[in-house]
Short mmCIF file of C-alpha atoms and ligand atoms in Angstrom, two decimals:
data_model
loop_
_atom_site.label_atom_id
_atom_site.label_comp_id
_atom_site.label_asym_id
_atom_site.label_seq_id
_atom_site.Cartn_x
_atom_site.Cartn_y
_atom_site.Cartn_z
CA MET V 142 -7.18 -17.67 -14.28
CA ALA V 143 -6.43 -15.01 -11.66
CA TRP V 144 -6.92 -17.51 -8.83
CA ARG V 145 -4.66 -20.00 -10.63
CA MET V 146 -1.90 -17.40 -10.99
CA LEU V 147 -2.27 -16.40 -7.34
CA GLY V 148 -2.18 -20.02 -6.21
CA ARG V 149 0.93 -20.73 -8.27
CA ALA V 150 2.69 -17.70 -6.78
CA THR V 151 2.43 -19.16 -3.28
CA LYS V 152 4.51 -22.16 -4.40
CA ASP V 153 6.88 -20.62 -6.95
CA ARG V 154 9.37 -18.11 -5.54
CA LYS V 155 9.99 -16.76 -9.04
CA ALA V 156 6.34 -16.18 -9.96
CA ALA V 157 5.56 -12.55 -10.70
CA PHE V 158 2.49 -12.58 -8.47
CA ARG V 159 4.65 -13.73 -5.54
CA THR V 160 5.42 -10.18 -4.37
CA PRO V 161 2.46 -7.81 -4.70
CA VAL V 162 2.31 -4.29 -3.34
CA LEU V 163 -0.12 -3.98 -0.44
CA ALA V 164 -1.43 -0.53 0.41
CA SER V 165 -3.06 0.53 3.64
CA VAL V 166 -4.48 3.79 4.95
CA SER V 167 -2.61 5.83 7.55
CA ASP V 168 -3.20 9.21 9.17
CA ALA V 169 -0.42 10.53 6.94
CA GLY V 170 -2.07 9.19 3.76
CA PRO V 171 -1.66 5.94 1.82
CA GLN V 172 1.22 3.57 2.66
CA ALA V 173 2.33 0.89 0.22
CA ARG V 174 4.91 -1.88 0.50
CA VAL V 175 5.90 -5.19 -1.06
CA LEU V 176 4.87 -8.38 0.77
CA VAL V 177 5.30 -12.05 -0.05
CA LEU V 178 2.02 -13.78 -0.86
CA ARG V 179 2.05 -16.84 1.41
CA ALA V 180 -1.29 -18.52 0.70
CA VAL V 181 -4.53 -18.08 -1.18
CA ASP V 182 -7.96 -19.50 -0.41
CA ALA V 183 -10.30 -19.03 -3.37
CA ASP V 184 -13.32 -20.44 -1.49
CA ARG V 185 -12.87 -17.92 1.30
CA ARG V 186 -11.75 -15.21 -1.17
CA GLN V 187 -8.72 -14.73 1.03
CA LEU V 188 -5.09 -13.75 0.60
CA ILE V 189 -2.58 -14.60 3.33
CA PHE V 190 0.55 -12.64 4.23
CA HIS V 191 2.91 -12.65 7.19
CA THR V 192 3.94 -9.58 9.11
CA ASP V 193 5.28 -8.22 12.37
CA THR V 194 2.83 -7.03 15.03
CA ARG V 195 5.22 -4.14 15.75
CA SER V 196 5.25 -2.89 12.15
CA GLY V 197 3.69 0.33 10.91
CA LYS V 198 1.14 -1.53 8.81
CA ALA V 199 -0.10 -3.50 11.83
CA GLY V 200 -0.94 -0.25 13.60
CA GLN V 201 -2.54 1.23 10.49
CA LEU V 202 -4.78 -1.81 9.99
CA GLY V 203 -5.98 -1.56 13.57
CA ALA V 204 -7.32 1.91 12.80
CA ASP V 205 -8.55 1.26 9.25
CA ASP V 206 -8.81 -2.26 7.89
CA ARG V 207 -9.23 -1.35 4.20
CA VAL V 208 -6.40 -2.46 1.92
CA ALA V 209 -5.54 -2.64 -1.77
CA ALA V 210 -3.13 -5.14 -3.31
CA THR V 211 -1.62 -4.81 -6.79
CA PHE V 212 0.00 -7.66 -8.73
CA TYR V 213 1.70 -7.47 -12.11
CA ASP V 214 2.96 -10.27 -14.32
CA ALA V 215 5.07 -8.60 -17.04
CA HIS V 216 5.44 -11.84 -18.97
CA ARG V 217 1.69 -12.48 -19.18
CA LYS V 218 0.93 -8.74 -19.25
CA ILE V 219 -1.68 -9.09 -16.55
CA GLN V 220 -2.34 -6.69 -13.72
CA LEU V 221 -4.61 -7.57 -10.80
CA ARG V 222 -5.94 -4.95 -8.44
CA ILE V 223 -7.62 -6.20 -5.32
CA ASN V 224 -9.59 -4.33 -2.69
CA GLY V 225 -10.46 -5.95 0.58
CA VAL V 226 -10.59 -5.89 4.31
CA ALA V 227 -7.61 -6.98 6.36
CA GLN V 228 -7.41 -8.81 9.66
CA LEU V 229 -4.40 -9.57 11.85
CA HIS V 230 -4.22 -13.03 13.38
CA THR V 231 -1.78 -13.38 16.23
CA ASP V 232 -3.18 -16.04 18.47
CA ASP V 233 -5.52 -18.29 16.54
CA ALA V 234 -5.38 -21.54 14.58
CA LEU V 235 -4.44 -19.76 11.34
CA ALA V 236 -1.48 -17.96 12.95
CA ASP V 237 -0.33 -21.20 14.60
CA GLN V 238 -0.58 -23.13 11.32
CA GLN V 239 1.28 -20.49 9.29
CA TRP V 240 4.02 -20.27 11.92
CA ARG V 241 4.34 -24.04 11.96
CA ASP V 242 4.46 -24.36 8.16
CA ALA V 243 6.91 -21.53 7.46
CA SER V 244 10.63 -22.21 7.16
CA PRO V 245 12.88 -20.94 9.98
CA ASN V 246 14.57 -18.64 7.49
CA ALA V 247 11.26 -16.93 6.68
CA LEU V 248 10.65 -16.40 10.41
CA ARG V 249 14.02 -15.11 11.54
CA CYS V 250 13.04 -11.41 11.20
CA PHE V 251 10.37 -11.71 13.92
CA SER V 252 12.97 -12.24 16.64
CA GLY V 253 14.84 -9.11 15.53
CA PRO V 254 14.58 -5.63 17.03
CA VAL V 255 11.56 -3.33 16.63
CA PRO V 256 10.99 -2.62 12.91
CA ALA V 257 11.56 0.98 11.80
CA ALA V 258 13.15 2.07 15.09
CA PRO V 259 16.28 4.20 14.51
CA CYS V 260 19.49 2.24 14.87
CA ALA V 261 23.22 2.36 14.25
CA LEU V 262 24.42 0.88 10.97
CA PRO V 263 23.25 -2.73 11.29
CA SER V 264 25.98 -5.32 11.28
CA ASP V 265 26.16 -7.85 8.48
CA HIS V 266 24.15 -11.01 8.68
CA ASP V 267 25.45 -13.04 11.63
CA GLY V 268 25.80 -16.13 9.45
CA ILE V 269 24.02 -18.26 12.04
CA GLU V 270 21.65 -20.70 10.44
CA ALA V 271 18.02 -20.13 11.45
CA THR V 272 16.43 -23.08 13.21
CA ARG V 273 13.10 -23.59 14.99
CA THR V 274 14.95 -22.89 18.24
CA THR V 275 16.69 -19.68 17.15
CA VAL V 276 13.48 -18.17 15.73
CA ALA V 277 11.15 -19.29 18.56
CA ALA V 278 11.20 -15.93 20.39
CA GLY V 279 9.73 -14.28 17.30
CA ARG V 280 6.38 -16.07 17.65
CA GLU V 281 5.32 -13.26 19.99
CA PHE V 282 5.57 -10.73 17.16
CA PHE V 283 4.39 -12.92 14.28
CA ALA V 284 1.04 -12.14 12.67
CA VAL V 285 -0.87 -13.50 9.75
CA LEU V 286 -2.39 -10.70 7.73
CA SER V 287 -5.45 -12.02 5.93
CA VAL V 288 -7.31 -10.04 3.28
CA ASP V 289 -10.95 -10.80 2.52
CA ILE V 290 -11.37 -9.82 -1.11
CA GLY V 291 -14.39 -7.71 -1.99
CA GLN V 292 -13.37 -6.60 -5.45
CA LEU V 293 -10.87 -7.79 -8.04
CA GLU V 294 -9.99 -6.00 -11.25
CA TRP V 295 -8.18 -7.82 -14.04
CA LEU V 296 -6.35 -5.93 -16.79
CA TYR V 297 -4.78 -7.65 -19.78
CA LEU V 298 -2.47 -5.54 -21.91
CA HIS V 299 -2.48 -6.43 -25.56
CA THR V 300 -1.27 -4.55 -28.61
CA HIS V 301 -4.53 -5.37 -30.41
CA GLY V 302 -6.71 -4.12 -27.60
CA GLN V 303 -6.68 -4.27 -23.86
CA ARG V 304 -9.19 -6.16 -21.74
CA ARG V 305 -10.40 -4.95 -18.37
CA ALA V 306 -12.84 -6.82 -16.17
CA LEU V 307 -14.23 -6.06 -12.75
CA PHE V 308 -15.34 -8.83 -10.36
CA CYS V 309 -17.35 -7.74 -7.31
CA TRP V 310 -18.47 -10.04 -4.51
CA HIS V 311 -22.17 -9.29 -4.16
CA GLU V 312 -24.90 -11.28 -2.41
CA GLU V 313 -22.63 -14.27 -1.95
CA GLN V 314 -21.46 -14.49 -5.53
CA TRP V 315 -19.05 -12.90 -7.98
CA LYS V 316 -20.56 -10.38 -10.41
CA MET V 317 -18.41 -9.74 -13.46
CA GLN V 318 -18.49 -6.66 -15.66
CA TRP V 319 -16.28 -5.75 -18.62
CA LEU V 320 -14.92 -2.20 -18.42
CA ASN V 321 -13.38 0.10 -20.97
CA PRO V 322 -9.65 -0.17 -20.48
C1 FMN M 413 10.67 -8.75 -1.90
C2 FMN M 413 10.17 -8.26 -0.56
C3 FMN M 413 9.40 -9.09 0.22
C4 FMN M 413 8.92 -8.65 1.46
N1 FMN M 413 8.12 -9.47 2.19
C5 FMN M 413 7.57 -9.04 3.35
C6 FMN M 413 6.64 -9.84 4.05
O1 FMN M 413 6.28 -10.96 3.66
N2 FMN M 413 6.13 -9.33 5.21
C7 FMN M 413 6.46 -8.09 5.68
O2 FMN M 413 5.93 -7.69 6.71
N3 FMN M 413 7.34 -7.31 5.02
C8 FMN M 413 7.90 -7.75 3.86
N4 FMN M 413 8.78 -6.95 3.17
C9 FMN M 413 9.16 -5.63 3.75
C10 FMN M 413 8.04 -4.62 3.49
O3 FMN M 413 8.07 -4.22 2.12
C11 FMN M 413 8.14 -3.39 4.41
O4 FMN M 413 9.38 -2.76 4.20
C12 FMN M 413 8.00 -3.77 5.87
O5 FMN M 413 6.99 -4.73 6.06
C13 FMN M 413 7.68 -2.53 6.71
O6 FMN M 413 6.49 -1.97 6.23
P1 FMN M 413 5.56 -1.02 7.13
O7 FMN M 413 6.51 -0.09 7.84
O8 FMN M 413 4.67 -0.33 6.17
O9 FMN M 413 4.82 -1.89 8.09
C14 FMN M 413 9.25 -7.36 1.93
C15 FMN M 413 10.03 -6.52 1.12
C16 FMN M 413 10.48 -6.96 -0.10
C17 FMN M 413 11.30 -6.02 -0.94
#
């Protein structure tokens, strides 16, 4: 069920699991932010995101690749907490494929200025339609952030009793254990 919900979120912009919070570890403590879930590969136990190589998270993952992702579907009352190991792909087949398959609009930020650098009040959107040509310069800063899932915790909120289950990847298979909520 969790994989189905994750898979659906990659296709449905309105799906609750579309925008999880991904946390990384920095010298200054934990850092968490919302990212769009771009793809899911259940066989590889992998989540796929896009990010900028110049971003804070890219630097943090270079120093410590452990991440946590949290998803919540308020309608279904399901929370998913995922722990895994992240990898940045800038120059491989996966990065090329994700760049190719993404819409120009989703890629326009990568040709913008350095994220998080101080700036004057940014001007409004220039109104220029993003095309493959206008976003091309951003390929240099585009990265796929993959997360290899090691542990997944599923929590179902219900008035008549909650359900909490832990799935751990162990010796090449998932081990499941119910937990007290
Ligand atoms: C709805 C939503 C979707 C976002 N999607 C992405 C995304 O797919 N990739 C990304 O790098 N940042 C995305 N962001 C911006 C991040 O939350 C964050 O502000 C940015 O990546 C800088 O984070 P960092 O300084 O920790 O690297 C999104 C923000 C929101 C609110």
